[in-house]
CSV table of C-alpha atoms in Angstrom, one decimal:
chain,number,residue,atom,x,y,z
A,1,UNK,CA,90.5,92.6,116.7
A,2,UNK,CA,92.0,96.1,117.0
A,3,UNK,CA,95.3,94.8,115.6
A,4,UNK,CA,93.6,93.3,112.6
A,5,UNK,CA,91.7,96.6,111.9
A,6,UNK,CA,95.0,98.6,112.3
A,7,UNK,CA,96.8,96.3,109.9
A,8,UNK,CA,93.9,96.5,107.4
A,9,UNK,CA,93.9,100.3,107.7
A,10,UNK,CA,97.7,100.3,107.1
A,11,UNK,CA,97.3,98.1,104.1
A,12,UNK,CA,94.5,100.1,102.6
A,13,UNK,CA,96.8,103.2,102.7
A,14,UNK,CA,99.4,101.1,100.8
A,15,UNK,CA,97.2,100.4,97.8
A,16,UNK,CA,96.6,104.0,97.1
A,17,UNK,CA,97.0,104.5,93.3
A,18,UNK,CA,99.0,107.7,93.9
A,19,UNK,CA,102.1,105.9,95.4
A,20,UNK,CA,104.0,102.9,94.3
A,21,UNK,CA,104.8,100.8,97.3
A,22,UNK,CA,107.5,98.2,97.8
A,23,UNK,CA,105.0,95.9,99.4
A,24,UNK,CA,101.6,95.9,97.8
A,25,UNK,CA,100.2,92.6,99.0
A,26,UNK,CA,100.6,90.5,102.2
A,27,UNK,CA,98.8,87.2,102.9
A,28,UNK,CA,99.3,84.6,105.7
A,29,UNK,CA,97.5,82.3,108.1
A,30,UNK,CA,98.5,84.4,111.1
A,31,UNK,CA,99.6,88.0,111.3
A,32,UNK,CA,101.1,89.8,114.3
A,33,UNK,CA,102.0,93.6,114.2
A,34,UNK,CA,103.8,95.2,117.2
A,35,UNK,CA,104.4,98.7,115.7
A,36,UNK,CA,108.0,97.8,114.7
A,37,UNK,CA,107.6,94.6,112.7
A,38,UNK,CA,105.0,92.4,111.1
A,39,UNK,CA,105.3,88.7,111.6
A,40,UNK,CA,103.4,86.5,109.1
A,41,UNK,CA,103.1,82.7,109.7
A,42,UNK,CA,101.6,80.0,107.5
A,43,UNK,CA,101.3,80.0,103.7
A,44,UNK,CA,102.9,83.5,103.5
A,45,UNK,CA,102.6,85.4,100.2
A,46,UNK,CA,104.1,88.8,99.6
A,47,UNK,CA,104.2,91.0,96.6
A,48,UNK,CA,107.2,93.3,96.5
A,49,UNK,CA,108.2,95.8,93.8
A,50,UNK,CA,110.8,93.2,92.5
A,51,UNK,CA,108.4,90.2,92.5
A,52,UNK,CA,106.4,87.7,94.4
A,53,UNK,CA,107.6,85.9,97.6
A,54,UNK,CA,106.3,82.7,99.1
A,55,UNK,CA,107.5,81.1,102.3
A,56,UNK,CA,106.4,79.5,105.6
A,57,UNK,CA,107.2,82.5,107.8
A,58,UNK,CA,108.2,86.1,107.2
A,59,UNK,CA,109.3,89.0,109.5
A,60,UNK,CA,109.0,92.4,108.0
A,61,UNK,CA,111.0,94.9,109.9
A,62,UNK,CA,109.7,98.5,109.5
A,63,UNK,CA,111.9,101.6,109.6
A,64,UNK,CA,112.3,103.2,113.0
A,65,UNK,CA,111.4,106.6,111.6
A,66,UNK,CA,107.8,107.6,111.6
A,67,UNK,CA,106.0,109.1,108.6
A,68,UNK,CA,105.5,108.3,105.0
A,69,UNK,CA,108.1,105.4,104.7
A,70,UNK,CA,106.4,103.5,107.4
A,71,UNK,CA,102.8,104.3,106.3
A,72,UNK,CA,103.6,103.1,102.7
A,73,UNK,CA,104.9,99.8,104.1
A,74,UNK,CA,108.5,100.4,103.0
A,75,UNK,CA,110.3,97.7,105.0
A,76,UNK,CA,113.9,98.1,106.2
A,77,UNK,CA,114.4,94.3,106.1
A,78,UNK,CA,112.4,91.2,105.1
A,79,UNK,CA,113.4,87.9,106.9
A,80,UNK,CA,112.1,84.8,105.3
A,81,UNK,CA,112.0,81.2,106.7
A,82,UNK,CA,111.1,77.8,105.3
A,83,UNK,CA,110.4,76.9,101.7
A,84,UNK,CA,111.5,80.4,100.4
A,85,UNK,CA,110.6,81.0,96.8
A,86,UNK,CA,111.1,84.4,95.1
A,87,UNK,CA,109.7,84.9,91.6
A,88,UNK,CA,111.3,88.0,90.1
A,89,UNK,CA,109.4,90.0,87.5
A,90,UNK,CA,111.9,89.1,84.8
A,91,UNK,CA,110.9,85.4,85.2
A,92,UNK,CA,114.0,84.4,87.3
A,93,UNK,CA,113.5,82.5,90.5
A,94,UNK,CA,115.5,82.0,93.7
A,95,UNK,CA,114.6,79.3,96.2
A,96,UNK,CA,116.2,78.6,99.6
A,97,UNK,CA,115.5,77.7,103.2
A,98,UNK,CA,116.1,81.2,104.5
A,99,UNK,CA,116.7,84.7,103.2
A,100,UNK,CA,117.6,88.1,104.7
A,101,UNK,CA,116.7,90.9,102.3
A,102,UNK,CA,117.9,94.5,102.9
A,103,UNK,CA,115.3,96.5,101.1
A,104,UNK,CA,117.0,99.9,100.8
A,105,UNK,CA,120.1,98.3,99.2
A,106,UNK,CA,118.2,95.6,97.4
A,107,UNK,CA,120.7,93.0,98.7
A,108,UNK,CA,119.6,89.6,99.8
A,109,UNK,CA,121.5,86.7,101.4
A,110,UNK,CA,119.9,83.3,100.7
A,111,UNK,CA,121.0,80.2,102.6
A,112,UNK,CA,120.2,76.5,102.8
A,113,UNK,CA,121.4,73.7,105.1
A,114,UNK,CA,122.7,70.4,103.5
A,115,UNK,CA,121.5,68.5,101.7
A,116,UNK,CA,119.3,71.4,100.4
A,117,UNK,CA,120.8,74.2,98.2
A,118,UNK,CA,119.9,77.7,97.2
A,119,UNK,CA,118.8,77.5,93.5
A,120,UNK,CA,118.8,80.5,91.1
A,121,UNK,CA,117.1,79.8,87.7
A,122,UNK,CA,117.0,82.2,84.8
A,123,UNK,CA,116.8,82.4,81.0
A,124,UNK,CA,119.7,83.9,79.1
A,125,UNK,CA,119.3,85.2,75.5
A,126,UNK,CA,122.1,84.2,73.1
A,127,UNK,CA,121.2,85.7,69.7
A,128,UNK,CA,117.8,84.3,68.8
A,129,UNK,CA,118.1,81.4,71.3
A,130,UNK,CA,116.8,81.4,74.9
A,131,UNK,CA,118.9,79.2,77.2
A,132,UNK,CA,117.9,78.1,80.6
A,133,UNK,CA,120.6,78.5,83.3
A,134,UNK,CA,120.6,77.2,86.8
A,135,UNK,CA,123.0,78.0,89.7
A,136,UNK,CA,123.0,76.2,93.0
A,137,UNK,CA,125.0,76.5,96.2
A,138,UNK,CA,124.8,76.6,100.0
A,139,UNK,CA,124.6,80.4,100.1
A,140,UNK,CA,124.1,83.2,97.6
A,141,UNK,CA,124.4,87.0,98.0
A,142,UNK,CA,122.2,88.7,95.4
A,143,UNK,CA,122.2,92.4,94.6
A,144,UNK,CA,119.4,93.7,92.4
A,145,UNK,CA,119.0,97.0,90.5
A,146,UNK,CA,116.3,98.6,88.5
A,147,UNK,CA,116.7,98.2,84.8
A,148,UNK,CA,116.3,101.3,82.6
A,149,UNK,CA,113.7,101.9,79.9
A,150,UNK,CA,110.0,102.1,79.5
A,151,UNK,CA,109.4,98.5,80.9
A,152,UNK,CA,111.9,98.8,83.7
A,153,UNK,CA,112.0,96.1,86.3
A,154,UNK,CA,114.3,94.8,89.0
A,155,UNK,CA,116.9,92.4,87.8
A,156,UNK,CA,119.8,90.6,89.4
A,157,UNK,CA,122.9,92.8,89.0
A,158,UNK,CA,125.4,90.8,90.9
A,159,UNK,CA,125.5,87.4,92.5
A,160,UNK,CA,128.1,85.7,94.6
A,161,UNK,CA,127.7,82.0,95.6
A,162,UNK,CA,129.7,79.8,98.0
A,163,UNK,CA,129.6,76.2,99.2
A,164,UNK,CA,129.2,73.4,96.7
A,165,UNK,CA,128.6,75.8,93.7
A,166,UNK,CA,127.2,74.2,90.6
A,167,UNK,CA,126.2,76.0,87.4
A,168,UNK,CA,124.1,74.2,84.7
A,169,UNK,CA,124.1,75.8,81.3
A,170,UNK,CA,121.3,73.9,79.7
A,171,UNK,CA,122.5,74.4,76.2
A,172,UNK,CA,125.7,72.5,77.0
A,173,UNK,CA,123.6,69.6,78.4
A,174,UNK,CA,121.6,69.0,75.2
A,175,UNK,CA,122.8,66.2,72.9
A,176,UNK,CA,124.7,67.4,69.9
A,177,UNK,CA,122.9,67.1,66.6
A,178,UNK,CA,124.7,65.0,64.0
């Protein structure tokens, strides 16, 4: 009971309107907090500054330093396990079996064991046409960065894929008009 109250107190600090926090919502069937990490198990849903995350299990590793970064729930790493689905604010998605996200660098490594694959889906704009694109592989390293402008959001800046890489450019798959 004390742990639950401590976690709720920690989360209520995080939703303060004065500070934008990397993690603003955590939800799971079971939660365990040991002062260094938060383990969430069962129908896990997280809201991070770059988007929404869903998975079976998550481990949020908090910084070792005390103070504001820890109180604002600014994780050092987020480890995700089982049915990982990341919905980025720009509409892109990444799905995998596991992921290791380094929060300060906004770098994530997504992996899947055969026959499953990591799948990245996005929409590309070509003139006036919006084209769906899907990339899949056994592993992807994704680096995000914050876009500039009044509606800035986090976008995929760099991606490296390995192991049975396949890219589907949906426009090329459409039948040609005669």
